[in-house]
PDB file of C-alpha atoms in Angstrom:
ATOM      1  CA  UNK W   1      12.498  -2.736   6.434  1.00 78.00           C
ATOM      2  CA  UNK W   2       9.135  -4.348   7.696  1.00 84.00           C
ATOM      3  CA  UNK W   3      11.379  -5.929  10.835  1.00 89.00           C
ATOM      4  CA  UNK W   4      12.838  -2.320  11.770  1.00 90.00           C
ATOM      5  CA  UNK W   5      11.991  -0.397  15.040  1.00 91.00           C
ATOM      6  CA  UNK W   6       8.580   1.652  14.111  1.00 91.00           C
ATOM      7  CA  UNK W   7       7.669   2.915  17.681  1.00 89.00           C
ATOM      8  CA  UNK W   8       9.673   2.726  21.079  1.00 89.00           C
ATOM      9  CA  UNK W   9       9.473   3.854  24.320  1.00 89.00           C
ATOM     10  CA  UNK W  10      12.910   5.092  25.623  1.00 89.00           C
ATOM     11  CA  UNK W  11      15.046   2.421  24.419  1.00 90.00           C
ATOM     12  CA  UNK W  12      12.179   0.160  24.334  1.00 92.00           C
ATOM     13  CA  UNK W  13      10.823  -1.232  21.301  1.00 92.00           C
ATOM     14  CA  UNK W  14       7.191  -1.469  21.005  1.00 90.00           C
ATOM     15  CA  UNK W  15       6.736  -2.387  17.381  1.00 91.00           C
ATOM     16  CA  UNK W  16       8.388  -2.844  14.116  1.00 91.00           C
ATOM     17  CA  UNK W  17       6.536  -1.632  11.071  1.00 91.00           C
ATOM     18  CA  UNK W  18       5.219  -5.210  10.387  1.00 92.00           C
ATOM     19  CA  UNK W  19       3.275  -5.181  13.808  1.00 92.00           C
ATOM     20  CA  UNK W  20       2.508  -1.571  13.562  1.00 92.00           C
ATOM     21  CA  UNK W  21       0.840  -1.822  10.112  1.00 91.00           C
ATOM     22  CA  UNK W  22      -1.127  -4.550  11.559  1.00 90.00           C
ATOM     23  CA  UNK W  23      -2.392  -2.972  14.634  1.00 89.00           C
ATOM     24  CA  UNK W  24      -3.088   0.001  12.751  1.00 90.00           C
ATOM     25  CA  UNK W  25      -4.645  -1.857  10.209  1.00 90.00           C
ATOM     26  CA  UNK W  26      -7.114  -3.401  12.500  1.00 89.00           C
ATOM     27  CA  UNK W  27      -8.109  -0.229  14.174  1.00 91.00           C
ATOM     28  CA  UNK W  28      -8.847   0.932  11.257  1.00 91.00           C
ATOM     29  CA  UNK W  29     -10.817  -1.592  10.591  1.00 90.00           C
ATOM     30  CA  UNK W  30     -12.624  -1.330  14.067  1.00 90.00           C
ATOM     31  CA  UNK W  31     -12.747   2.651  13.772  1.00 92.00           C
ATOM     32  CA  UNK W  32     -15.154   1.661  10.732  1.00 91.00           C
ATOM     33  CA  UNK W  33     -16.838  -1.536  11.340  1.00 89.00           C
ATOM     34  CA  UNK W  34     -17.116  -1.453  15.152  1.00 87.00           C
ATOM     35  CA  UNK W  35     -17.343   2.024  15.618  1.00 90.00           C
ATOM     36  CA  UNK W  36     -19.621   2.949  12.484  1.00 92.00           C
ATOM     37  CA  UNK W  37     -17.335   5.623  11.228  1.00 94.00           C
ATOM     38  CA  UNK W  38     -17.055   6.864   7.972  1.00 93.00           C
ATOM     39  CA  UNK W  39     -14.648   8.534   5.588  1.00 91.00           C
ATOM     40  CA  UNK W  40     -14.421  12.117   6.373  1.00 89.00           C
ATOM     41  CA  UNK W  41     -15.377  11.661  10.295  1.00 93.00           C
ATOM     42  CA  UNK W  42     -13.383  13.816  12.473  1.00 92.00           C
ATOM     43  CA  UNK W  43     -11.799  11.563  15.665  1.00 94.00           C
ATOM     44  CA  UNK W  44     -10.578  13.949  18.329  1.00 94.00           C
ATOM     45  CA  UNK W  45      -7.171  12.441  19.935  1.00 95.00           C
ATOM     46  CA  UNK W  46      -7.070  14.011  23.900  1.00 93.00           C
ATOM     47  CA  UNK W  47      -3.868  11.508  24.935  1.00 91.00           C
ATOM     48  CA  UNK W  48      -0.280  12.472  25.695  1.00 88.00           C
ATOM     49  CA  UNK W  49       2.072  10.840  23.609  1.00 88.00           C
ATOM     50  CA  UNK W  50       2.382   7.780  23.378  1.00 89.00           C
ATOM     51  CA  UNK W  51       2.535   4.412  21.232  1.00 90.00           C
ATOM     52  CA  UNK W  52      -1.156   4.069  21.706  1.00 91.00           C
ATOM     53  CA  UNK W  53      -1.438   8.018  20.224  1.00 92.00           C
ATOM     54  CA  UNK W  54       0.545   6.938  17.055  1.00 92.00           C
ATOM     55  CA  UNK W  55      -1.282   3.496  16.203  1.00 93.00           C
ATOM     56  CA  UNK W  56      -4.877   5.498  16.441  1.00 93.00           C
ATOM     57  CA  UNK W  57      -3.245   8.672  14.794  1.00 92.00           C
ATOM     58  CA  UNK W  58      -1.944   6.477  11.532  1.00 91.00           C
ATOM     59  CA  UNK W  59      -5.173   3.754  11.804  1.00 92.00           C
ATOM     60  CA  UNK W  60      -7.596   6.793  11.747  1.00 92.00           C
ATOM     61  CA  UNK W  61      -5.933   8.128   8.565  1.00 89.00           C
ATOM     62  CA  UNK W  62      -6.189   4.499   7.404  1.00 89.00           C
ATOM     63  CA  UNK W  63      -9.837   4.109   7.634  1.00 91.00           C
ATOM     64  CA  UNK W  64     -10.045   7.487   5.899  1.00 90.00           C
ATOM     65  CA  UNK W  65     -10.451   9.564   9.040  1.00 92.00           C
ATOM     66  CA  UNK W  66      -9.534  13.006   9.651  1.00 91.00           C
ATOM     67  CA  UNK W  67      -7.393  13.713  13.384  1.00 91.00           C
ATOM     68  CA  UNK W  68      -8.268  16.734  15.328  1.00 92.00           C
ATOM     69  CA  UNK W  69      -4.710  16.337  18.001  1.00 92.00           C
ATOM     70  CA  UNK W  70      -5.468  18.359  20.907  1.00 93.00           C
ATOM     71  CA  UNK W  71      -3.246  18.777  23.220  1.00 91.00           C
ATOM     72  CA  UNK W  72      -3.172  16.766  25.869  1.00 91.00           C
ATOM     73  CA  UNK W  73      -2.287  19.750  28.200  1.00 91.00           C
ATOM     74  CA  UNK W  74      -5.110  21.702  27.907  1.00 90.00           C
ATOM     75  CA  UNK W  75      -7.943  22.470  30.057  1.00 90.00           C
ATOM     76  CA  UNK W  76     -10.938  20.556  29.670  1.00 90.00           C
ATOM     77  CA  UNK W  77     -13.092  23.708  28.893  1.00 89.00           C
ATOM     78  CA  UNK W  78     -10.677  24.484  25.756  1.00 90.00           C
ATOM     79  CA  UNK W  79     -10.527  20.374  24.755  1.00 91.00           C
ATOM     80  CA  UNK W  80     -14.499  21.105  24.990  1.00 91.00           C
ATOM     81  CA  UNK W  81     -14.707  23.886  22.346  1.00 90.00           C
ATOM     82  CA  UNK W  82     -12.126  22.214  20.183  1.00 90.00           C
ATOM     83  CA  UNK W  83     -14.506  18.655  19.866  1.00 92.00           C
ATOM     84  CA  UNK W  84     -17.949  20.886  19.254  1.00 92.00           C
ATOM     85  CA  UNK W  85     -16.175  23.497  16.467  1.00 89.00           C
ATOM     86  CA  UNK W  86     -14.400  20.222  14.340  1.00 91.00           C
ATOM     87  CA  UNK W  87     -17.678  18.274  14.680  1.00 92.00           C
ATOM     88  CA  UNK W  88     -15.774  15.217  16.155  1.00 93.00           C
ATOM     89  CA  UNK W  89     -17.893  12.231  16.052  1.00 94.00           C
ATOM     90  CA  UNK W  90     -16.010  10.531  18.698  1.00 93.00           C
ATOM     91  CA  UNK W  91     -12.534  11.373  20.658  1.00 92.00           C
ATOM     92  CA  UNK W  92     -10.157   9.017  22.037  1.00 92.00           C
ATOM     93  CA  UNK W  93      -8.400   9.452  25.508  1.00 91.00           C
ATOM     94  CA  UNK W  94      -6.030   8.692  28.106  1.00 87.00           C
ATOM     95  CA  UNK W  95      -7.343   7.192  31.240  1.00 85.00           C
ATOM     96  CA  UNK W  96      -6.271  10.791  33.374  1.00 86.00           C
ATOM     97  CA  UNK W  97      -8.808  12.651  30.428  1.00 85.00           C
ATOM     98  CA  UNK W  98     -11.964   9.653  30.968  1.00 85.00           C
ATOM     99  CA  UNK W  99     -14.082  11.713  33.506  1.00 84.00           C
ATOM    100  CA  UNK W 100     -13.376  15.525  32.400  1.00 86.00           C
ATOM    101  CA  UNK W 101     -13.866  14.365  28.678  1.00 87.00           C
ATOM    102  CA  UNK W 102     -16.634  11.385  28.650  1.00 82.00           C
ATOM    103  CA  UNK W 103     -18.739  13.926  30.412  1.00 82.00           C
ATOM    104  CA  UNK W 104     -18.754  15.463  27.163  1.00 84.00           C
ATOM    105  CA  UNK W 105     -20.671  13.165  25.229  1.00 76.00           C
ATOM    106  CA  UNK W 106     -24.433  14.910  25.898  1.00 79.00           C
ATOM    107  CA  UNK W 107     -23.385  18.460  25.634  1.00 85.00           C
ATOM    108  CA  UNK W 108     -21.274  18.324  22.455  1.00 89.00           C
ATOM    109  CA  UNK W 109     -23.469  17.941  19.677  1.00 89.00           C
ATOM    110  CA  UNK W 110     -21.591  15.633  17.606  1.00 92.00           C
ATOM    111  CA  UNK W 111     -19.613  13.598  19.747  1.00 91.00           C
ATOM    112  CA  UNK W 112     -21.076   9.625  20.067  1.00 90.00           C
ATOM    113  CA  UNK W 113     -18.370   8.767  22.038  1.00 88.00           C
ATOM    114  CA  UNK W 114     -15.460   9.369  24.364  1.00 88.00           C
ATOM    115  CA  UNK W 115     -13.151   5.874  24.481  1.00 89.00           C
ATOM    116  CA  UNK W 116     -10.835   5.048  26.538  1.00 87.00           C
ATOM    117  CA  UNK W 117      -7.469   3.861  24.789  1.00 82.00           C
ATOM    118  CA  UNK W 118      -5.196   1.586  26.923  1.00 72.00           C
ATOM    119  CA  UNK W 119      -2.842  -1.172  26.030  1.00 60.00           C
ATOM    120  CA  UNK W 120      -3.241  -4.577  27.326  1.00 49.00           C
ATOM    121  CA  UNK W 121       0.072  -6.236  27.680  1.00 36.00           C
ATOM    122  CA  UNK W 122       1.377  -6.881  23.903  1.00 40.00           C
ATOM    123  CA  UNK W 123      -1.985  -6.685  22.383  1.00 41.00           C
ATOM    124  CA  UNK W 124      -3.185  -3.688  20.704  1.00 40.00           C
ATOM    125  CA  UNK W 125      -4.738  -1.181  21.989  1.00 49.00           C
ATOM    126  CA  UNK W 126      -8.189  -2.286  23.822  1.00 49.00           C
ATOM    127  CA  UNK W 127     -11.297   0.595  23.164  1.00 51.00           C
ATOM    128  CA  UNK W 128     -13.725   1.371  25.731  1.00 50.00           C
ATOM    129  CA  UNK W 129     -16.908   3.256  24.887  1.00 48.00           C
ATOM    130  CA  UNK W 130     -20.708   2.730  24.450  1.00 43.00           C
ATOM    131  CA  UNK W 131     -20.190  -0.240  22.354  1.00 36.00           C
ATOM    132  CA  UNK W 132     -18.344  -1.955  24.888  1.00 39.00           C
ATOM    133  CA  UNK W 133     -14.629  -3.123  24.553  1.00 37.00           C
ATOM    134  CA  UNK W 134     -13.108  -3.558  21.061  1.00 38.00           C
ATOM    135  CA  UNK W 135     -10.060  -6.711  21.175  1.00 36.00           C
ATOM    136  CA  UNK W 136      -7.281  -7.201  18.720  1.00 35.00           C
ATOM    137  CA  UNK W 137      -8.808  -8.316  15.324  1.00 35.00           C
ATOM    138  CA  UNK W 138      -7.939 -12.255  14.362  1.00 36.00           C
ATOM    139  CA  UNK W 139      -4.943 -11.887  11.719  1.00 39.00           C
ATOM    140  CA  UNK W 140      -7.895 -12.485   8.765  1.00 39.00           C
ATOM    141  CA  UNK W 141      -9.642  -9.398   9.478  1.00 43.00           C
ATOM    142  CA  UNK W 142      -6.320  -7.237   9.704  1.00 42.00           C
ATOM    143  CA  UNK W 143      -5.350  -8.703   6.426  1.00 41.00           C
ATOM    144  CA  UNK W 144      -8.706  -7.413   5.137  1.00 45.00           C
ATOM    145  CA  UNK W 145      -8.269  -4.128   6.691  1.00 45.00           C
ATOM    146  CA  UNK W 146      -4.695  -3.580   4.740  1.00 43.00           C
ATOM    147  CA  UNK W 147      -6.576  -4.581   1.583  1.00 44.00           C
ATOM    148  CA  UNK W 148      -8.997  -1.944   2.325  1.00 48.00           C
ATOM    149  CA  UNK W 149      -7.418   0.908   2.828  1.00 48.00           C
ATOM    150  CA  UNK W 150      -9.218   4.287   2.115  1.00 48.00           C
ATOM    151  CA  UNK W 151      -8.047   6.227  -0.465  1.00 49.00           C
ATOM    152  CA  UNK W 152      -7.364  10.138   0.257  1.00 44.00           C
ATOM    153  CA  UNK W 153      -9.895  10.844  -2.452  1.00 51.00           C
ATOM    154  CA  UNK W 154     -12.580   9.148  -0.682  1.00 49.00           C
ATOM    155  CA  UNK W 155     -11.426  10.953   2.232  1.00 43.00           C
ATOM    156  CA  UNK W 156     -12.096  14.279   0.815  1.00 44.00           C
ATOM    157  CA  UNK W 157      -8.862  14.249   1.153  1.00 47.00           C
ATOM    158  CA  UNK W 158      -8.509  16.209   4.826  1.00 50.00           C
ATOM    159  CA  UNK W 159      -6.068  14.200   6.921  1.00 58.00           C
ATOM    160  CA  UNK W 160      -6.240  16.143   9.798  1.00 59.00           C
ATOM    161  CA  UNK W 161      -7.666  19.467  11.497  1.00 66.00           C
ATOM    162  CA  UNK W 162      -5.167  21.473  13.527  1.00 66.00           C
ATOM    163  CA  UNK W 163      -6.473  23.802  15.811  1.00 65.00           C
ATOM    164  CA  UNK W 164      -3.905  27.011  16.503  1.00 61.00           C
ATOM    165  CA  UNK W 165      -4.269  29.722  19.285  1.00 56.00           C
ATOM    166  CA  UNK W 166      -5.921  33.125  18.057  1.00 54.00           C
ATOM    167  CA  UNK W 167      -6.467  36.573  18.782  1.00 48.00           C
ATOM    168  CA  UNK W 168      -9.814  35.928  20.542  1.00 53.00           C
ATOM    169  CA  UNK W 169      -8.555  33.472  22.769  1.00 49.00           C
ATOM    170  CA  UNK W 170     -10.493  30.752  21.160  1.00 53.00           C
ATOM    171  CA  UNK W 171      -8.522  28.302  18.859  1.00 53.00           C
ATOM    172  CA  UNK W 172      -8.939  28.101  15.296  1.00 56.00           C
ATOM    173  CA  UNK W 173      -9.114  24.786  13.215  1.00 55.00           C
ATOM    174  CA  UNK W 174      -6.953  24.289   9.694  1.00 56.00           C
ATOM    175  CA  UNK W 175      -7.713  21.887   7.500  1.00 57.00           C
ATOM    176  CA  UNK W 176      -4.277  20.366   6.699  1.00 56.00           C
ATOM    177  CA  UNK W 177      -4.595  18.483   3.430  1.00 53.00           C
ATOM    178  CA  UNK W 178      -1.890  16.557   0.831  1.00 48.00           C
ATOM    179  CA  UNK W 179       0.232  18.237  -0.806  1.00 41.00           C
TER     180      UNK W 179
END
């Protein structure tokens, strides 16, 4: 099973689950070393999708993150209200999202920082921000990282906030918890 196709692009593989568990593992890892996040942080995802949206989708819940997914066709204005109402301490993006959303870091309250997610050839994911650029974790530290794991409990157990379309024209965020 660990050898089987975990993420493709057309009929492209980009990973099994042995290589995605790692590169999720040490995002994760990153997400809460590097980056300073802690269980319970909200990460905003802006990005179409893609295999870089899935490893930082699964490595946030790894680190014991919860996802606010906005969609990635939105206007910036509504991508805006979305980061300030979840609290989102920092939100990852395509390249086509960098200017309209990393001019977002002042006004939004909460939000540290807006990163740039882009792969590099076969490494993982590379992530641009204030701190500068994070590179693939030696094998050590991602064996660490899938050690480590956060439990849900720690998490307060919210995965992931899903923001819906309402009446007032303003979205609404759901916590969306384990069953």
């Amino acid at each position: 099973f660990p050898d089987s196709p975990a993420l493709a692009v057309g009929a492209r593989v980009v990973a099994d689950y042995r290589a995605l568990a790692g590169r999720c593992a040490s995002l994760a890892a990153a997400l809460r070393g590097t980056l300073g996040l802690a269980p319970g942080d909200r990460v905003g995802l802006f990005m179409a999708n893609s295999p870089e949206y899935a490893e930082l989708f699964w490595a946030a819940w790894w680190a014991g993150l919860a996802v606010v997914p906005i969609n990635a066709k939105l206007h910036p204005k509504e991508a805006e209200y979305i980061l300030e109402h979840s609290g989102a301490r920092a939100c990852f993006v395509s390249a086509d999202h960098a200017a309209s959303i990393g001019a977002l870091a002042g006004p939004v309250p909460a939000l540290e920082r807006v990163i740039v997610a882009r792969r590099e050839q076969k490494a993982m994911p590379s992530i641009e921000g204030p701190v500068g650029r994070i590179r693939r974790l030696a094998d050590a530290d991602a064996a660490a990282a899938l050690s480590a794991a956060v439990p849900a409990e720690e998490a307060g157990r919210r995965w992931r906030v899903r923001y819906v379309p309402s009446a007032t024209l303003l979205e609404r965020g759901i916590n969306c918890t384990p069953i």
